[in-house]
Amino acid sequence: MNNLAPSSKSIKQRSRLVNDPCDRLRDAIISGDFQPNERLVEADLALRYGAGRTAIRAALATLDQEGLIVREPNRGARVRLISAREAFEIEQVRNALERLLARSAAVRAASGDLDDLRAILAAMTERLRESDSLGYMQLNPQLHRRIWRISDNQVAIKVLVTLKSQSIRSQYGTILRPGRPAQSLREHEAIVAAIAAHDPDACDAAMAEHLGHVLETLQWAIDSQDRQRAWSSREEPTLSAPA
Amino acid sequence: MNNLAPSSKSIKQRSRLVNDPCDRLRDAIISGDFQPNERLVEADLALRYGAGRTAIRAALATLDQEGLIVREPNRGARVRLISAREAFEIEQVRNALERLLARSAAVRAASGDLDDLRAILAAMTERLRESDSLGYMQLNPQLHRRIWRISDNQVAIKVLVTLKSQSIRSQYGTILRPGRPAQSLREHEAIVAAIAAHDPDACDAAMAEHLGHVLETLQWAIDSQDRQRAWSSREEPTLSAPA
DNA sequence: CTGGCGAAGATTGTCGACAATAGTAGCGAC
DNA sequence: GTCGCTACTATTGTCGACAATCTTCGCCAG
């Protein structure tokens, strides 16, 4: 895979690099600047980002492949709406791949890697002690990405990054369940311990348990949102925003 | 994910559909019409497929995202060369995802699905009895794809299709090892049996064993090719074609 | 003979304009 | 009042031309 992030795209001029409409548009979509299902008109975007329509068009092609938008022929692009079902599918795939990477990390981890992991764990413990759930949540992906780096399977990492950018916009937070952060920390500790012990089977199992709980939590979030919507209106059982 | 194949791309006119330069170029690359690392000049391709350079450019963007080609700024596109290491990574990811789908298939399989699977198994048995290794090899992906369809995880399927199109060009065939087809058939039978029994754990295990053997075979193929190359020249340990 | 320098050629990147297509509003008939 | 047709508008798809960039070849000095 060539670019797992805007990183590996060889150097280019910085001026072009920071203005690349593709990256800017991606960030805008991921951070929610556009509503799900909102139309993305090429001319408007070209104006907004001070680029030609050609560049925008290329960006849309890329984002389409990444699954962040949908394009219908002659009808333009809209930001893609992730259904609850698809969010679940994404999490399942993530589950499978993170387990693979966890195994690999357990085999390959060097002492420097372990130091980093333990440092992140310590920071997480601190956030939890301060009841800083938000801070804890931000550390979560850091730990996982550090594990990815140890495993060094570029193909799997690229897939995970792409999936992440899709699911991040899904409305279902997975940590906000009462009591979850404390349990999550214990699970993370078990994973790191298994990596430190260079025990791939244990690491796989620990990661499986961790992400299994995440899946349950996601299901819980979906259900509770469904229940909530069932009260107000009785439409669109699969979609999640009324457009 | 929107298109897992040229299928879901809404209907368009047939004339456009069959002439879509993106699909034609993809097929050409997959079927080996271009050498690995060969340069893909936009003007040439435009002429070759009777399309404008704009369409070719869009096609190249797509194929870049799919990982079939690499594009360097201002230096054009080449067909991507899959290193032995990357082929291995791809197979590992495939392994993880096929196991996920096998589990799901074991849970969801209906009787009609089982009929299809058994029909494919029967055809495989027939090919093997006739020592038709090539025919057997062609049935192999059919069986796996049928299992994918049962599992119905669109996200995972899309990833697998993309990976497949990359790895198919890798020079390492995985079935040509002596005695492998017979063993492969037994493994496939075990998988189908586990699906029929609606036993996800057994199905996961059977698929894991099957693909584990494929991984071993791939490693064997890579090693033997490395040995072979070591005899002739002592260059480019990671790449596989001398350009 | 080798190595740097410069010009020419080849190829990609970008822009503007035009054609093709989908969606919409207005008009008339029943 | 509603249905169907037509013309219009908005937007995408495609093309050709030009600018920017990289590569190659030839030249000259050392």
CSV table of C-alpha atoms in Angstrom, one decimal, chain A residues 5 14 34 75 91-92 117 132 157 177 179 220 236:
chain,number,residue,atom,x,y,z
A,5,ALA,CA,-1.6,8.5,6.0
A,14,ARG,CA,5.2,22.1,1.5
A,34,PHE,CA,-20.3,18.2,6.6
A,75,ARG,CA,-25.5,12.9,-9.7
A,91,GLU,CA,-15.7,-3.3,14.1
A,92,GLN,CA,-15.6,-7.0,13.3
A,117,LEU,CA,3.6,0.9,25.7
A,132,ASP,CA,-10.8,12.3,32.8
A,157,ILE,CA,-2.2,-1.2,9.1
A,177,ARG,CA,-20.8,3.3,28.9
A,179,GLY,CA,-17.9,1.6,34.2
A,220,TRP,CA,-25.4,-1.6,23.2
A,236,GLU,CA,-35.7,4.5,8.6
